């Protein structure tokens, strides 16, 4: 975290991040690099909030501009940042307008100060009428791109309205407790003694949901790895994989290692290989495991090229947590709404099919593979798994372990299980399917 910037400096840094995401297609993390003050939690919160509501705020602001095309991307981003504060923050509107006017100088467009002032003052006065009209459109009201709203309605006609709403909520901070070191109820007491309230999630026996998000640096037990931050839906992975001590297990798309740590805590004694394509992300796995005090064999390689890393010994269990559209985690990464394009799910599906095919060649007969995504698009989930089942004669669907919990509102699919944002379980969106290689 940096030092606390002024309101104008916060707006200026947030506007640069918003511009990077909305106009240059960068992720928030990429857009944040090299921007003064961008690491400050205040800047991040303002930028994420603006991105969350960008597709509602921008049409309203554009109605107030005589020539929207003449406004530079950075100024437009600054206007959305200020408009977000006006609509969604407790700060007095006047203060936000003044901060935005001051910020024009900081983003290099001082001559736009009068325009920013006029447009934002009108926005403050006229926003109720503007939104009364614009909000008639579901994509604008929920600040999602039209095509994504249509996809969600097609795939999930009943659930889509709740999903769209949930995507705009502030996500809960959920901890995973390493129960080999601290019982969950003891961890809850330890938190309470520090004034940190939490609740146990009934169906996820390692999960504690904090009443309020906080910095991990202030969490007791975090530095020594007794707790980690992980959505409750992700905490299902080790239960569904159902590995046994002594087994050879492959975490095939492992970085940054969230589920790697969960697997080792759930089943100490497995021989775990954690593999990822991206070397800088393998470093993150190493850091995570160091904090947890756990060990795995770390490999930087392309899963699609087993000849580069495989010793020929099959794995009894494989977790395949593939790259995906991330449409299940929009509430945590609102930039996804602006970064995804209509063809992305199909492109991910092709990659996912290749990764699944390769992973299956490494699986022992009788072995179990858990396919996982944080996508809510059937194209990347049951359709990828269905195509593999049709193509590979020695593959069959394996049931989930009998002791595996069923999160409230989880949707059984033709193959596998879908957790949806907005369902009663309150998790991110995840898809899981268990597959087994036959011994015949
Ligand atoms: C969804 S993320 C994995 C998240 C991780 N399992 C966790 O829980 O922290 C997908 C990962 O797949 C990796 N990946 C993409 N293509 C790959 C390939 N061909 N071989 C191995 N890893 C790959 C990406 O680098 C990325 O880290």
mmCIF file with all atom_site columns, C-alpha atoms in Angstrom, residues 176 230-231 233-238 240-241 249-263 272-277 281 285 303 317-329 348 351-353 355-357 359-360 368-375 380-381 384-385 428-433 435:
data_model
loop_
_atom_site.group_PDB
_atom_site.id
_atom_site.type_symbol
_atom_site.label_atom_id
_atom_site.label_alt_id
_atom_site.label_comp_id
_atom_site.label_asym_id
_atom_site.label_entity_id
_atom_site.label_seq_id
_atom_site.pdbx_PDB_ins_code
_atom_site.Cartn_x
_atom_site.Cartn_y
_atom_site.Cartn_z
_atom_site.occupancy
_atom_site.B_iso_or_equiv
_atom_site.pdbx_formal_charge
_atom_site.auth_seq_id
_atom_site.auth_comp_id
_atom_site.auth_asym_id
_atom_site.auth_atom_id
_atom_site.pdbx_PDB_model_num
ATOM 1  C CA . UNK A 1 176 ? -9.752  -21.472 4.327   1.00 0.00 ? 176 UNK A CA 1
ATOM 2  C CA . UNK A 1 230 ? -10.244 -18.631 -0.856  1.00 0.00 ? 230 UNK A CA 1
ATOM 3  C CA . UNK A 1 231 ? -13.864 -18.564 -1.975  1.00 0.00 ? 231 UNK A CA 1
ATOM 4  C CA . UNK A 1 233 ? -16.749 -22.728 -3.893  1.00 0.00 ? 233 UNK A CA 1
ATOM 5  C CA . UNK A 1 234 ? -13.040 -23.217 -4.627  1.00 0.00 ? 234 UNK A CA 1
ATOM 6  C CA . UNK A 1 235 ? -12.622 -25.049 -1.317  1.00 0.00 ? 235 UNK A CA 1
ATOM 7  C CA . UNK A 1 236 ? -14.725 -27.888 -2.754  1.00 0.00 ? 236 UNK A CA 1
ATOM 8  C CA . UNK A 1 237 ? -11.958 -28.947 -5.154  1.00 0.00 ? 237 UNK A CA 1
ATOM 9  C CA . UNK A 1 238 ? -9.942  -31.174 -2.772  1.00 0.00 ? 238 UNK A CA 1
ATOM 10 C CA . UNK A 1 240 ? -14.225 -33.703 -5.014  1.00 0.00 ? 240 UNK A CA 1
ATOM 11 C CA . UNK A 1 241 ? -10.768 -34.864 -6.096  1.00 0.00 ? 241 UNK A CA 1
ATOM 12 C CA . UNK A 1 249 ? -1.369  -36.307 -7.726  1.00 0.00 ? 249 UNK A CA 1
ATOM 13 C CA . UNK A 1 250 ? -0.995  -33.722 -10.504 1.00 0.00 ? 250 UNK A CA 1
ATOM 14 C CA . UNK A 1 251 ? -2.281  -30.159 -10.138 1.00 0.00 ? 251 UNK A CA 1
ATOM 15 C CA . UNK A 1 252 ? -2.087  -29.545 -13.866 1.00 0.00 ? 252 UNK A CA 1
ATOM 16 C CA . UNK A 1 253 ? -2.837  -25.789 -14.139 1.00 0.00 ? 253 UNK A CA 1
ATOM 17 C CA . UNK A 1 254 ? -1.704  -24.847 -10.682 1.00 0.00 ? 254 UNK A CA 1
ATOM 18 C CA . UNK A 1 255 ? -0.656  -21.205 -10.489 1.00 0.00 ? 255 UNK A CA 1
ATOM 19 C CA . UNK A 1 256 ? -0.882  -19.160 -8.343  1.00 0.00 ? 256 UNK A CA 1
ATOM 20 C CA . UNK A 1 257 ? -1.395  -22.206 -6.150  1.00 0.00 ? 257 UNK A CA 1
ATOM 21 C CA . UNK A 1 258 ? -4.659  -21.541 -4.322  1.00 0.00 ? 258 UNK A CA 1
ATOM 22 C CA . UNK A 1 259 ? -5.927  -25.057 -4.884  1.00 0.00 ? 259 UNK A CA 1
ATOM 23 C CA . UNK A 1 260 ? -2.433  -26.565 -4.593  1.00 0.00 ? 260 UNK A CA 1
ATOM 24 C CA . UNK A 1 261 ? -2.351  -25.454 -0.964  1.00 0.00 ? 261 UNK A CA 1
ATOM 25 C CA . UNK A 1 262 ? -5.901  -26.641 -0.392  1.00 0.00 ? 262 UNK A CA 1
ATOM 26 C CA . UNK A 1 263 ? -5.045  -30.126 -1.752  1.00 0.00 ? 263 UNK A CA 1
ATOM 27 C CA . UNK A 1 272 ? 1.912   -33.612 -5.467  1.00 0.00 ? 272 UNK A CA 1
ATOM 28 C CA . UNK A 1 273 ? 3.279   -32.156 -8.680  1.00 0.00 ? 273 UNK A CA 1
ATOM 29 C CA . UNK A 1 274 ? 2.117   -28.601 -9.351  1.00 0.00 ? 274 UNK A CA 1
ATOM 30 C CA . UNK A 1 275 ? 2.560   -27.611 -12.984 1.00 0.00 ? 275 UNK A CA 1
ATOM 31 C CA . UNK A 1 276 ? 1.966   -24.355 -14.829 1.00 0.00 ? 276 UNK A CA 1
ATOM 32 C CA . UNK A 1 277 ? 2.958   -22.859 -18.138 1.00 0.00 ? 277 UNK A CA 1
ATOM 33 C CA . UNK A 1 281 ? 3.258   -17.663 -11.895 1.00 0.00 ? 281 UNK A CA 1
ATOM 34 C CA . UNK A 1 285 ? 3.009   -21.172 -6.188  1.00 0.00 ? 285 UNK A CA 1
ATOM 35 C CA . UNK A 1 303 ? 0.656   -29.466 -20.187 1.00 0.00 ? 303 UNK A CA 1
ATOM 36 C CA . UNK A 1 317 ? -5.531  -38.084 -9.351  1.00 0.00 ? 317 UNK A CA 1
ATOM 37 C CA . UNK A 1 318 ? -5.400  -34.994 -11.561 1.00 0.00 ? 318 UNK A CA 1
ATOM 38 C CA . UNK A 1 319 ? -6.873  -31.593 -10.818 1.00 0.00 ? 319 UNK A CA 1
ATOM 39 C CA . UNK A 1 320 ? -7.357  -29.698 -14.080 1.00 0.00 ? 320 UNK A CA 1
ATOM 40 C CA . UNK A 1 321 ? -8.342  -26.130 -13.203 1.00 0.00 ? 321 UNK A CA 1
ATOM 41 C CA . UNK A 1 322 ? -8.243  -24.741 -16.723 1.00 0.00 ? 322 UNK A CA 1
ATOM 42 C CA . UNK A 1 323 ? -7.873  -21.143 -17.931 1.00 0.00 ? 323 UNK A CA 1
ATOM 43 C CA . UNK A 1 324 ? -11.381 -19.849 -18.689 1.00 0.00 ? 324 UNK A CA 1
ATOM 44 C CA . UNK A 1 325 ? -13.524 -16.776 -19.334 1.00 0.00 ? 325 UNK A CA 1
ATOM 45 C CA . UNK A 1 326 ? -13.739 -16.165 -15.551 1.00 0.00 ? 326 UNK A CA 1
ATOM 46 C CA . UNK A 1 327 ? -17.418 -15.277 -15.968 1.00 0.00 ? 327 UNK A CA 1
ATOM 47 C CA . UNK A 1 328 ? -18.081 -16.832 -12.548 1.00 0.00 ? 328 UNK A CA 1
ATOM 48 C CA . UNK A 1 329 ? -15.851 -14.377 -10.689 1.00 0.00 ? 329 UNK A CA 1
ATOM 49 C CA . UNK A 1 348 ? -11.180 -20.967 -24.296 1.00 0.00 ? 348 UNK A CA 1
ATOM 50 C CA . UNK A 1 351 ? -7.813  -24.652 -25.390 1.00 0.00 ? 351 UNK A CA 1
ATOM 51 C CA . UNK A 1 352 ? -9.655  -26.445 -22.573 1.00 0.00 ? 352 UNK A CA 1
ATOM 52 C CA . UNK A 1 353 ? -10.354 -29.428 -24.865 1.00 0.00 ? 353 UNK A CA 1
ATOM 53 C CA . UNK A 1 355 ? -5.624  -29.448 -22.037 1.00 0.00 ? 355 UNK A CA 1
ATOM 54 C CA . UNK A 1 356 ? -8.173  -32.081 -21.028 1.00 0.00 ? 356 UNK A CA 1
ATOM 55 C CA . UNK A 1 357 ? -6.987  -34.425 -23.767 1.00 0.00 ? 357 UNK A CA 1
ATOM 56 C CA . UNK A 1 359 ? -4.185  -34.457 -18.943 1.00 0.00 ? 359 UNK A CA 1
ATOM 57 C CA . UNK A 1 360 ? -6.065  -37.691 -19.670 1.00 0.00 ? 360 UNK A CA 1
ATOM 58 C CA . UNK A 1 368 ? -9.860  -39.740 -11.238 1.00 0.00 ? 368 UNK A CA 1
ATOM 59 C CA . UNK A 1 369 ? -9.618  -36.342 -12.927 1.00 0.00 ? 369 UNK A CA 1
ATOM 60 C CA . UNK A 1 370 ? -11.432 -33.289 -11.614 1.00 0.00 ? 370 UNK A CA 1
ATOM 61 C CA . UNK A 1 371 ? -12.141 -30.741 -14.369 1.00 0.00 ? 371 UNK A CA 1
ATOM 62 C CA . UNK A 1 372 ? -12.760 -27.277 -12.946 1.00 0.00 ? 372 UNK A CA 1
ATOM 63 C CA . UNK A 1 373 ? -13.466 -23.775 -14.252 1.00 0.00 ? 373 UNK A CA 1
ATOM 64 C CA . UNK A 1 374 ? -14.622 -20.477 -12.791 1.00 0.00 ? 374 UNK A CA 1
ATOM 65 C CA . UNK A 1 375 ? -16.863 -19.985 -15.829 1.00 0.00 ? 375 UNK A CA 1
ATOM 66 C CA . UNK A 1 380 ? -16.471 -24.170 -21.431 1.00 0.00 ? 380 UNK A CA 1
ATOM 67 C CA . UNK A 1 381 ? -17.907 -26.659 -18.972 1.00 0.00 ? 381 UNK A CA 1
ATOM 68 C CA . UNK A 1 384 ? -15.896 -29.547 -23.163 1.00 0.00 ? 384 UNK A CA 1
ATOM 69 C CA . UNK A 1 385 ? -16.300 -32.544 -20.875 1.00 0.00 ? 385 UNK A CA 1
ATOM 70 C CA . UNK A 1 428 ? -18.405 -17.430 -6.926  1.00 0.00 ? 428 UNK A CA 1
ATOM 71 C CA . UNK A 1 429 ? -19.396 -19.316 -10.061 1.00 0.00 ? 429 UNK A CA 1
ATOM 72 C CA . UNK A 1 430 ? -17.556 -22.624 -10.506 1.00 0.00 ? 430 UNK A CA 1
ATOM 73 C CA . UNK A 1 431 ? -18.019 -25.746 -12.566 1.00 0.00 ? 431 UNK A CA 1
ATOM 74 C CA . UNK A 1 432 ? -16.759 -29.179 -11.480 1.00 0.00 ? 432 UNK A CA 1
ATOM 75 C CA . UNK A 1 433 ? -16.876 -32.544 -13.227 1.00 0.00 ? 433 UNK A CA 1
ATOM 76 C CA . UNK A 1 435 ? -14.029 -38.188 -14.760 1.00 0.00 ? 435 UNK A CA 1
#
